[in-house]
CSV table of C-alpha atoms in Angstrom, one decimal:
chain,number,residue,atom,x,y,z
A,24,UNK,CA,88.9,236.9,207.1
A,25,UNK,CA,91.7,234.0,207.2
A,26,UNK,CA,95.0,233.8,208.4
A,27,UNK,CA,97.4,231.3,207.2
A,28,UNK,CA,99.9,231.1,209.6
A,29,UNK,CA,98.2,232.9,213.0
A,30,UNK,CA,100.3,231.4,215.4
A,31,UNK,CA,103.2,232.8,214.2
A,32,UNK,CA,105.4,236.5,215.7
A,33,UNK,CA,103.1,239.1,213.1
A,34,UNK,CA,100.0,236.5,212.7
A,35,UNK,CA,98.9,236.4,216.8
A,36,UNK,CA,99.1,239.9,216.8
A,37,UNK,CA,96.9,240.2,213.6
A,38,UNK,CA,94.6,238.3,214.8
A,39,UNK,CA,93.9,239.4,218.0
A,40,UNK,CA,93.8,243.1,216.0
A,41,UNK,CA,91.3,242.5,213.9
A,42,UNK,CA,89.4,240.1,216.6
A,43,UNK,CA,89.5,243.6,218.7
A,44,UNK,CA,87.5,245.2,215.9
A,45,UNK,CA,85.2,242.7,215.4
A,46,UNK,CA,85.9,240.7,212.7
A,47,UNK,CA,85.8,236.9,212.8
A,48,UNK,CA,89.5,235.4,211.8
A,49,UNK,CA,89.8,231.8,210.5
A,50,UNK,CA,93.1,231.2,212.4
A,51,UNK,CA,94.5,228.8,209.7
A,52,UNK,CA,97.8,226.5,211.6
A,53,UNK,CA,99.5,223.2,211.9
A,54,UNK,CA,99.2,223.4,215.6
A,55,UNK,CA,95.4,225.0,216.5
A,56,UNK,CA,95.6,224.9,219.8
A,57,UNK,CA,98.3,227.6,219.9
A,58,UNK,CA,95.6,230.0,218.7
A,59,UNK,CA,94.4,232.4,221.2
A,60,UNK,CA,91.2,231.8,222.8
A,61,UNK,CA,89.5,235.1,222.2
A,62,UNK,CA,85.9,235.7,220.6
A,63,UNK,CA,86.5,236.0,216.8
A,64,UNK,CA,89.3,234.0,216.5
A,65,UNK,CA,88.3,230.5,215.1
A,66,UNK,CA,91.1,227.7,215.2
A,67,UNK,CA,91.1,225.9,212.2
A,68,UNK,CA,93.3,222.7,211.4
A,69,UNK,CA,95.2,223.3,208.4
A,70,UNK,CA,97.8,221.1,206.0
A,71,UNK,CA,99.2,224.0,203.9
A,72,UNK,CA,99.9,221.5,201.2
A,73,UNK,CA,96.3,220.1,200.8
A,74,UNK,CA,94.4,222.4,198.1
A,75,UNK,CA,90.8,220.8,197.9
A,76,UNK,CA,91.1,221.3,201.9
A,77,UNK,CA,92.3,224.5,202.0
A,78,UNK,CA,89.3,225.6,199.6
A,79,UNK,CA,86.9,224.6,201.7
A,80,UNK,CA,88.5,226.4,204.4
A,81,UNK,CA,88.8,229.5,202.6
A,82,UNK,CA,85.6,229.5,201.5
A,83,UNK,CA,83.3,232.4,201.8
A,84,UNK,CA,86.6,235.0,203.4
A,85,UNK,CA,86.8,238.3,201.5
A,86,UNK,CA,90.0,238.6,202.2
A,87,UNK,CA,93.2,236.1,203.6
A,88,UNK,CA,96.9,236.8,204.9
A,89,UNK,CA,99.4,234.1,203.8
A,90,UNK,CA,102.1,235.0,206.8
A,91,UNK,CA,103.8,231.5,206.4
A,92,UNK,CA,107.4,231.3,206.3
A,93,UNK,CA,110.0,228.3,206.2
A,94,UNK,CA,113.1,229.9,207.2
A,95,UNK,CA,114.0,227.3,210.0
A,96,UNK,CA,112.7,224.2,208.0
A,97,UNK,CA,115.3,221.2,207.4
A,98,UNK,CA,116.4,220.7,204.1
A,99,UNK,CA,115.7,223.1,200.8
A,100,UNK,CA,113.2,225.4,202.6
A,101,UNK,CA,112.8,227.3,199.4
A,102,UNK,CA,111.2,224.9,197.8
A,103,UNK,CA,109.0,224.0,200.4
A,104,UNK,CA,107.9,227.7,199.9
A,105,UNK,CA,107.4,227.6,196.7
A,106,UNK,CA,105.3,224.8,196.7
A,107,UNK,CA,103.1,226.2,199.3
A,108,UNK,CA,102.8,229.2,197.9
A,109,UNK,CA,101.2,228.1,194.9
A,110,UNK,CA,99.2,225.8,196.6
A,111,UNK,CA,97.9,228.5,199.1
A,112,UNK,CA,97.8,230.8,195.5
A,113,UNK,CA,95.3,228.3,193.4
A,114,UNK,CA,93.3,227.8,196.3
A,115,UNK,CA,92.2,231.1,197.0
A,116,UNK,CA,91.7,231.6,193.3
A,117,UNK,CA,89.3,228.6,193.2
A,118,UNK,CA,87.7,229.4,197.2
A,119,UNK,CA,86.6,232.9,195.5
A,120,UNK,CA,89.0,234.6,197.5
A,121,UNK,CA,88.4,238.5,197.1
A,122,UNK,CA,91.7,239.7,198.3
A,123,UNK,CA,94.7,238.1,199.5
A,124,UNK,CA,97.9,239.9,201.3
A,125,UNK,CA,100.9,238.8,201.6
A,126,UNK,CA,103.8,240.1,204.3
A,127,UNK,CA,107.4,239.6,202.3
A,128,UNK,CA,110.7,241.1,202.9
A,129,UNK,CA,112.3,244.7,201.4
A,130,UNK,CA,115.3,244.2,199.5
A,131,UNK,CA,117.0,246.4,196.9
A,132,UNK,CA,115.7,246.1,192.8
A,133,UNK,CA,119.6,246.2,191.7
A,134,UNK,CA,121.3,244.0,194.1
A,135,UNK,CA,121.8,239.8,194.4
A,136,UNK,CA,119.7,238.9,197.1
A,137,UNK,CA,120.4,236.5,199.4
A,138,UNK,CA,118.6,233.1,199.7
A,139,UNK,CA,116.3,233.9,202.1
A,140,UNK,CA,115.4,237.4,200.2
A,141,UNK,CA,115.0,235.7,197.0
A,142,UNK,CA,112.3,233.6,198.3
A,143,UNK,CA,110.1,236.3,199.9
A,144,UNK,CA,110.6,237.9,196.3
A,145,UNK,CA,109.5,234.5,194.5
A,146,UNK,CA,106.8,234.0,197.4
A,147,UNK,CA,105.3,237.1,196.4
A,148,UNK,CA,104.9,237.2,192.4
A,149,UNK,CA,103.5,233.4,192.8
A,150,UNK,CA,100.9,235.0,195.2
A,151,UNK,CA,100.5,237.9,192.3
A,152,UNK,CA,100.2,235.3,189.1
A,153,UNK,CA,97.9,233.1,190.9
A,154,UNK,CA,95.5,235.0,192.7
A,155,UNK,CA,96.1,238.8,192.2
A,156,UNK,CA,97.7,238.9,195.6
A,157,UNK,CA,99.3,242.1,197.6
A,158,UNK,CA,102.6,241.7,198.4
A,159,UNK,CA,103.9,243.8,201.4
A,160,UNK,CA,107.8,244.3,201.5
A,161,UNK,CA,108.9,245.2,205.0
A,162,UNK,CA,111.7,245.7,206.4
A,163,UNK,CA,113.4,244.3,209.3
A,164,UNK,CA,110.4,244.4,212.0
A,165,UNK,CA,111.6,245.5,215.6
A,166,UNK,CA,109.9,244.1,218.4
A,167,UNK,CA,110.0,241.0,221.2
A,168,UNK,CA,110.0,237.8,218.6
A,169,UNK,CA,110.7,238.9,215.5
A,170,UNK,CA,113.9,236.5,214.1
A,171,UNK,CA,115.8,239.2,212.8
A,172,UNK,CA,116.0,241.4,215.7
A,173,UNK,CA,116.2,238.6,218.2
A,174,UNK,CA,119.9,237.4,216.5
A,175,UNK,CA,120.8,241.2,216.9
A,176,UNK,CA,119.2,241.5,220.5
A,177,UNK,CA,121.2,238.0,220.8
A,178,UNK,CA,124.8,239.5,219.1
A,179,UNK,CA,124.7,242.6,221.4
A,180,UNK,CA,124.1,240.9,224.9
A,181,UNK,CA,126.2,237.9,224.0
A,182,UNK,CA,130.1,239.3,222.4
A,183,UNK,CA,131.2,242.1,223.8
A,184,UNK,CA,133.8,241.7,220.6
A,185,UNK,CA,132.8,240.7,217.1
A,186,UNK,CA,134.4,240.6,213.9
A,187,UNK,CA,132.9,242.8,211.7
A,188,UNK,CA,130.9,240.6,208.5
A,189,UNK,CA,130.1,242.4,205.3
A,190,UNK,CA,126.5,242.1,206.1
A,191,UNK,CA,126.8,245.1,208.9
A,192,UNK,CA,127.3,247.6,206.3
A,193,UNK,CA,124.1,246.5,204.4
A,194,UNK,CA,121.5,249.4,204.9
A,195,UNK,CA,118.0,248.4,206.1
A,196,UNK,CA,114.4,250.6,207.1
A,197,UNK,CA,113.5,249.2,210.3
A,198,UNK,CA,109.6,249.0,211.3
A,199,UNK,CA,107.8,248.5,214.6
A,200,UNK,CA,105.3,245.7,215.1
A,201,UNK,CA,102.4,248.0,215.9
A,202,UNK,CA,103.2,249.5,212.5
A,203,UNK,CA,103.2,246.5,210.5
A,204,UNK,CA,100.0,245.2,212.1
A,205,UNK,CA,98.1,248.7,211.9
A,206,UNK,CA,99.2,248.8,208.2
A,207,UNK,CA,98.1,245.0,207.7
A,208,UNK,CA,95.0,245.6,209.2
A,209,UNK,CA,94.5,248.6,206.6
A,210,UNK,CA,96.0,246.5,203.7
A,211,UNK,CA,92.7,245.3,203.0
A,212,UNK,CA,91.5,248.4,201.5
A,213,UNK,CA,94.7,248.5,199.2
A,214,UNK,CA,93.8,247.3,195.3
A,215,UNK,CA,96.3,243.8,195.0
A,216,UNK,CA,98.3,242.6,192.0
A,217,UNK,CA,101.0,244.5,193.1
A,218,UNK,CA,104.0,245.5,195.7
A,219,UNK,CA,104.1,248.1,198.2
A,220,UNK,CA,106.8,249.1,200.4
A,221,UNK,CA,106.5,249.4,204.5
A,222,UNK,CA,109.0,250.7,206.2
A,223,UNK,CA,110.2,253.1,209.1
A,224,UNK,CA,111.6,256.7,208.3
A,225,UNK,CA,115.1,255.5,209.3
A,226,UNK,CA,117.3,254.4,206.7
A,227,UNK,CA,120.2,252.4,208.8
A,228,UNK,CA,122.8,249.9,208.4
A,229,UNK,CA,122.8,246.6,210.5
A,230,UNK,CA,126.3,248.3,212.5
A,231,UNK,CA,124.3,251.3,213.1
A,232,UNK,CA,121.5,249.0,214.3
A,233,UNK,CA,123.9,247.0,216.7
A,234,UNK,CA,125.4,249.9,218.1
């Protein structure tokens, strides 16, 4: 197996999951010596924008993860997606690539989206047109590192008063990290070329959440 993006809050913990089961991981990252040392995991340097590379590298895996995400890049981030994306997308189509999997966001069929949303949403149908990917939509993850629930974590400890945005009253499905990784571990099984929905049984909103 490969993972683009191991060194990241759900790709560590994917790894070192399916490491624990025996299965060797190509821990694809710009920065391989963040990878766990644990037997399975193989660190492998990794431009996301060079194809012919990345087709070598992918090579030979049955199945690859693309868990790479650009919310915190400078500039036009969704482009940069984009563009990796489809490179990461023709590559596994030409590397042979049996199945590929790929962790987006939940968001509502009949609603605008915001920026961020909207380029999960592209992210995954490039994945789908260019090599048959399955695109996970998950809602906001719970546990120590995840973005989303650190700004929360970081609202509740920090104002004891806040004025109320919109956004609070937007409803969400929170998920656990175990769950996400269990279910991404199991994703391989799952027929691609299309979207699935993980979420928790809890249908929230984000002032629920706070409080």
């Amino acid at each position: 197996m490969a993972i683009a993006g191991a060194t990241g809050f759900v790709g560590r913990r994917l790894a070192r999951r399916l490491s624990a089961d025996g299965v060797t991981v190509r821990c694809l990252a710009r920065r391989p010596e963040a990878v766990e040392r644990r037997p399975g995991l193989v660190p492998v340097p990794i431009d996301i924008t060079d194809e012919d590379r990345l087709v070598g590298v992918l090579a030979g895996a049955q199945v690859a993860f693309y868990l790479v995400h650009n919310l915190e890049a400078e500039g036009d981030f969704a482009t940069l997606e984009r563009s990796q994306a489809l490179t990461f997308g023709r590559a596994c189509r030409r590397a042979g690539v049996a199945r590929v999997i790929y962790l987006g966001g939940l968001y509502p069929d009949d609603e605008r989206l915001s920026q961020h949303l909207e380029s999960r949403r592209e992210v995954g149908q490039i994945l789908r047109h260019e090599c048959g990917a399955l695109v996970v939509r998950a809602g906001i993850i719970i546990g120590s590192g995840s973005a989303s629930f650190e700004i929360m974590c970081d609202l509740v400890s920090r104002l004891p008063v806040m004025v109320a945005p919109r956004w609070v009253g937007n409803r969400c499905q929170p998920i656990h990290i175990d769950d996400v990784i269990e279910t991404l571990a199991r994703a391989a099984d799952v027929d691609g070329d299309r979207e699935v929905d993980m979420a928790g049984p809890d249908t929230l909103t984000y002032g629920a959440m706070l409080q």
